[in-house]
C-alpha positions as CSV (number, residue, x, y, z in Angstrom):
1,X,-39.4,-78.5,-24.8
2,X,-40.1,-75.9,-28.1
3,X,-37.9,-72.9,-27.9
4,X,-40.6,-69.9,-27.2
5,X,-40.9,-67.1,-28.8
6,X,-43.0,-63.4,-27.7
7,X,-44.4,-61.2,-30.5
8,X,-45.6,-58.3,-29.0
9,X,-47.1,-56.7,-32.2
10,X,-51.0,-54.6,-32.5
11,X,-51.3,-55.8,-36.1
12,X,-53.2,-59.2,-35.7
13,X,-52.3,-59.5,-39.4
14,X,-48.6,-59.3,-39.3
15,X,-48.7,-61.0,-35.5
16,X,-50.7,-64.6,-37.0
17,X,-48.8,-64.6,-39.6
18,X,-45.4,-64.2,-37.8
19,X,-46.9,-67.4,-35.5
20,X,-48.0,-69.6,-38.3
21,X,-44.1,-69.7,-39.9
22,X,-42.4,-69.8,-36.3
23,X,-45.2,-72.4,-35.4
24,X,-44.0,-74.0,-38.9
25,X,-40.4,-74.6,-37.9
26,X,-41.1,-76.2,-34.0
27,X,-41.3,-72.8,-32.0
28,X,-43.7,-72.3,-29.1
29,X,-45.6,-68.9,-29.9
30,X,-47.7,-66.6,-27.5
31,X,-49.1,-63.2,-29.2
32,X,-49.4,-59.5,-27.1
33,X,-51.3,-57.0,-28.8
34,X,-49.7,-54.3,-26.9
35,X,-46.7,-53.0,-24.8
36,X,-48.1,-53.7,-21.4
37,X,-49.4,-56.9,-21.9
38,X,-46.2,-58.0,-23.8
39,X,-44.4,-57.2,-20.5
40,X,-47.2,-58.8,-18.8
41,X,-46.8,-62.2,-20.9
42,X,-43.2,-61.9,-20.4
43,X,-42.7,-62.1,-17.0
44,X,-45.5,-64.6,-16.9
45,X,-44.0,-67.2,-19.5
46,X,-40.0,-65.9,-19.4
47,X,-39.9,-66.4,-23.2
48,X,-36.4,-67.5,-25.1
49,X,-36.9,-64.7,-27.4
50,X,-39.1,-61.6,-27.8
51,X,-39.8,-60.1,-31.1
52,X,-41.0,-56.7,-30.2
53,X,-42.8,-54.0,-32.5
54,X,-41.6,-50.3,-31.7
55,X,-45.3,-48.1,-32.5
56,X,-47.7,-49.7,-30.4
57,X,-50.2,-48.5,-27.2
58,X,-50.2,-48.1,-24.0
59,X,-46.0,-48.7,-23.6
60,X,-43.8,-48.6,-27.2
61,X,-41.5,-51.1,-28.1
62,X,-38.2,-49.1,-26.8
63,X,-40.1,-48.6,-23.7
64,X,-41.0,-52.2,-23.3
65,X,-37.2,-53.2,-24.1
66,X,-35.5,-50.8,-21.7
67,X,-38.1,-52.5,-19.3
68,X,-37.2,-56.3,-20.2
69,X,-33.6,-55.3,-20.7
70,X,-33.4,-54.0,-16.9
71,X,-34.9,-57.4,-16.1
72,X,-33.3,-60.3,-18.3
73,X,-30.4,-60.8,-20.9
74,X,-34.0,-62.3,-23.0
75,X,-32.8,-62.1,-26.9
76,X,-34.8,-58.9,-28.1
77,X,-35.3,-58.6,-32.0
78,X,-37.2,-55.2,-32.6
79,X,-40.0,-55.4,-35.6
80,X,-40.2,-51.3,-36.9
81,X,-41.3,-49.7,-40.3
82,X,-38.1,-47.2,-39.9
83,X,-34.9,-48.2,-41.8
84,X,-33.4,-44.6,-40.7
85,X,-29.9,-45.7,-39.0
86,X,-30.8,-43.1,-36.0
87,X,-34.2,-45.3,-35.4
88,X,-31.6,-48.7,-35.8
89,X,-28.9,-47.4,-33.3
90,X,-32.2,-46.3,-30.7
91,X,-33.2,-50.1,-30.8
92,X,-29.6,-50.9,-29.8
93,X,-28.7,-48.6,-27.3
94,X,-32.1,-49.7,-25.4
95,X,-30.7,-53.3,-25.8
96,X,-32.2,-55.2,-28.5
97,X,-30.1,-58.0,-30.0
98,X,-31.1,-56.7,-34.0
99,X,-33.8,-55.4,-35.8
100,X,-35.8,-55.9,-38.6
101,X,-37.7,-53.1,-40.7
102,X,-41.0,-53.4,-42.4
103,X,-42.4,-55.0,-44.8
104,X,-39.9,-58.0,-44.7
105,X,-39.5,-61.5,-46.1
106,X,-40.8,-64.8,-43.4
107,X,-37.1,-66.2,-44.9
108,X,-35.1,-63.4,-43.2
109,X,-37.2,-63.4,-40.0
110,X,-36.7,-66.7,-39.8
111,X,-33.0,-66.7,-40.2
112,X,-32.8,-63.7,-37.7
113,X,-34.2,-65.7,-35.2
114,X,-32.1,-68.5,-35.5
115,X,-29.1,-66.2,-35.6
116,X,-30.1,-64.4,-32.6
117,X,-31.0,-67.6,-30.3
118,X,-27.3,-69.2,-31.3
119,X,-25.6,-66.6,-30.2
120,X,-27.5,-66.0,-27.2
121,X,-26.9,-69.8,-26.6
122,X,-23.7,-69.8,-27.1
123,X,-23.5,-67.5,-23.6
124,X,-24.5,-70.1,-21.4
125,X,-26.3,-68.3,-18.3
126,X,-23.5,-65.4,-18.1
127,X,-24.7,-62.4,-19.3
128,X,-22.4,-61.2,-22.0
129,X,-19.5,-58.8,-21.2
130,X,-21.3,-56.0,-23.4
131,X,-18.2,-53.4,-23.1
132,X,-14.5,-54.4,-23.5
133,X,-11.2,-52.8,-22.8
134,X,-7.9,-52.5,-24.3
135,X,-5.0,-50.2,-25.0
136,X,-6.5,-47.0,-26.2
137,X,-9.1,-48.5,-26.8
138,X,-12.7,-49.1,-25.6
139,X,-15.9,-50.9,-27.0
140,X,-19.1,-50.2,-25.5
141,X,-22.0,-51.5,-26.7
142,X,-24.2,-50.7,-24.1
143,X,-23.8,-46.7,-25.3
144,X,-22.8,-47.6,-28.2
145,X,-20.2,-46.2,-27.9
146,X,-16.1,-46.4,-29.3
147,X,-13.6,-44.9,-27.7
148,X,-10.2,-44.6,-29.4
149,X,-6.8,-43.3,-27.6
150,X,-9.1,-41.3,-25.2
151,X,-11.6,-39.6,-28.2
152,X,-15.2,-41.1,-29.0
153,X,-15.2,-41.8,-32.5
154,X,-18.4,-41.9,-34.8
155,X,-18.6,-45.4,-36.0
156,X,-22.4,-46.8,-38.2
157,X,-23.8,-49.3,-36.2
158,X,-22.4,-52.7,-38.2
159,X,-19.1,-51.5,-37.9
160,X,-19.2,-51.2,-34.0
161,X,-20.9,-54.7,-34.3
162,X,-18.3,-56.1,-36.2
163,X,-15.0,-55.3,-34.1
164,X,-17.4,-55.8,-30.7
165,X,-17.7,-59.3,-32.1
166,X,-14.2,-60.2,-33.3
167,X,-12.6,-58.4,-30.1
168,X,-15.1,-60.9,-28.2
169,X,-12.5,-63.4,-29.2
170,X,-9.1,-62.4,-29.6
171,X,-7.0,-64.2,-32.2
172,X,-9.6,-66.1,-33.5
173,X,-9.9,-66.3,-37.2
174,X,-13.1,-65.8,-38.4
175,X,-14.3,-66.2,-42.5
176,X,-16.3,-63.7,-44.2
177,X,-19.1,-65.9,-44.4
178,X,-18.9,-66.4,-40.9
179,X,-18.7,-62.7,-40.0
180,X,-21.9,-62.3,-42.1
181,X,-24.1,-64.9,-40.6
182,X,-22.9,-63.6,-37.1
183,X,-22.9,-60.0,-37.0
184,X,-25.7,-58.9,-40.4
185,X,-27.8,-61.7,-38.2
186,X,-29.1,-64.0,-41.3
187,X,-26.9,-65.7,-44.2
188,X,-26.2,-62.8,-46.6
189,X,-26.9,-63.3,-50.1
190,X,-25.1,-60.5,-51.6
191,X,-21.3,-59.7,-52.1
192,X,-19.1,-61.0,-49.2
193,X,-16.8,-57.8,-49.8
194,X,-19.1,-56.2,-47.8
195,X,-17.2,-57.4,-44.5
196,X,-13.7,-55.5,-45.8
197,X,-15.3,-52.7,-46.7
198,X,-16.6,-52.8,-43.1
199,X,-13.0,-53.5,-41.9
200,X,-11.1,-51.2,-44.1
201,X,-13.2,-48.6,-42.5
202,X,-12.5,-49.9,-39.0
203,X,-8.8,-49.7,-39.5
204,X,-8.5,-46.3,-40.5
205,X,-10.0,-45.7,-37.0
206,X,-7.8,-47.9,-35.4
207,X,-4.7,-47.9,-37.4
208,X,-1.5,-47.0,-35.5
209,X,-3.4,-46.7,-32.6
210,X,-1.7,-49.3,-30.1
211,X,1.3,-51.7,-30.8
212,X,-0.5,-54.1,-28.3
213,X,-3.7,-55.3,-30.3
214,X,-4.6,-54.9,-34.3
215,X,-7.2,-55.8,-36.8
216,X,-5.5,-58.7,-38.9
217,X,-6.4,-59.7,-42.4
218,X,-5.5,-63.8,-42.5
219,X,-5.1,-63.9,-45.7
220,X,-6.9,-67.1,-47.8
221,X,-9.3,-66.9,-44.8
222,X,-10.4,-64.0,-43.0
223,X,-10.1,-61.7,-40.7
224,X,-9.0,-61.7,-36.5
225,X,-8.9,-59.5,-33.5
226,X,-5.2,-60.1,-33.1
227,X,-3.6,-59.1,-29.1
228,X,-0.2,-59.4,-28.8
C-alpha cells in the first residue's frame, strides 16, 4: 500500500503542485483547503504524514497541530512563509516533526519527507520518549526546553535537536553526514562543519557539567553521546 500523505494548504496552486511531485515518487495524496477539514480528512483517512500550512481559515496550522498532536504521534511537517526562528521554535513546541518556509524547492520537500517518515519508522508503534534525563541534565523537547545542573539554558532550535538526537542513543557514533541528513531533515549540500560548530556550541553549555555523560568528538568519524 502507497505511504499517504495530508496537505492541508488554501493555495490550490502550491497544494496541486505539492501532489503532482509526491504523486511522482509513489505517495498516496489527499488535499484540505483548510484547517478544519484537514482535521476532518485526518481522522477520516489516518494519513502517514501531514504537511500542514500555518495561515489558513477557519483553524491555523498550530491550531490544527496541537489538535492532531493530542491525538496521534502522525509525522507533522509545517509549510509557513516565516523563516523568523520564534515562528520555527512555535511549530516545534506544538509538535511538528520540521518545517519548511516559503517559497521552497520540490527537491527539499521531497527529501524532508523522506527524512521525516524514516525516522518516524524507525519508532515502531512506541511513541518516542520526547524528554530525556540525566545527571544535571534534562532534554525536553516537548517545551523545548534544556535544563542544565538545575538552570534552563537558551539553546537555537538545531542545537537542542542535535544533542536530543545523539542522547537518543548513547555511545553511538554518528558521522557528520549522518547528523545532517537526520537532524537539518534533508541531505545538506553545504559545508559539513556546520555540525561542530553546532557542537562546539553545545559543549560550552555542557562542558564540566557532569563526570557521568559527555559530548565526544570520535575523531576520523564523528561525534557520540558518550554515558559512562
Amino acid at each position: 500500500m502507497a505511504t499517504s500523505v495530508l496537505i492541508v494548504e488554501d493555495d490550490r496552486n502550491i497544494a496541486e503542485l505539492l501532489q503532482l511531485y509526491l504523486e511522482k515518487e509513489g505517495y498516496a495524496v489527499t488535499i484540505a483547503g483548510d484547517g478544519g477539514s484537514g482535521l476532518e480528512k485526518f481522522r477520516a483517512i489516518q494519513p502517514d504524514l501531514v504537511l500542514l500550512d500555518v495561515m489558513m481559515p477557519v483553524m491555523d496550522g498550530w491550531a490544527v497541530c496541537k489538535t492532531i498532536r493530542a491525538e496521534s504521534q502522525t509525522p507533522i511537517i509545517m509549510l509557513t512563509a516565516k523563516g523568523e526562528t520564534s515562528d520555527k521554535v512555535h511549530g516545534l513546541k506544538a509538535g511538528a516533526d520540521d518545517y519548511i518556509t516559503k517559497p521552497f524547492e520540490m527537491k527539499e520537500v521531497l527529501a524532508r519527507v523522506e527524512a521525516v517518515l524514516r525516522r518516524s519508522s524507525g519508532s515502531s508503534n512506541e511513541t518516542k520518549a520526547r524528554r530525556l534525563s540525566f545527571d544535571k541534565l534534562i532534554i525536553d523537547m516537548d517545551a523545548f526546553e534544556l535544563t542544565v545542573d538545575g538552570k534552563k539554558v537558551d539553546t537555537p532550535p538545531k542545537e537542542m535537536e542535535l544533542l536530543f538526537y545523539l542522547a537518543s542513543s548513547p555511545n553511538r557514533v554518528y558521522t557528520r553526514n549522518q547528523l545532517l541528513d537526520e537532524v537539518w531533515g534533508f541531505d545538506y549540500f553545504g559545508d559539513s562543519r556546520t555540525v561542530d560548530v553546532h557542537v562546539k556550541r553545545l559543549r560550552e553549555k555542557l562542558e564540566g557539567v557532569s563526570q557521568q555523560w559527555s559530548l565526544k568528538t570520535v575523531w576520523g568519524v564523528g561525534y557520540k553521546f558518550e554515558v559512562l
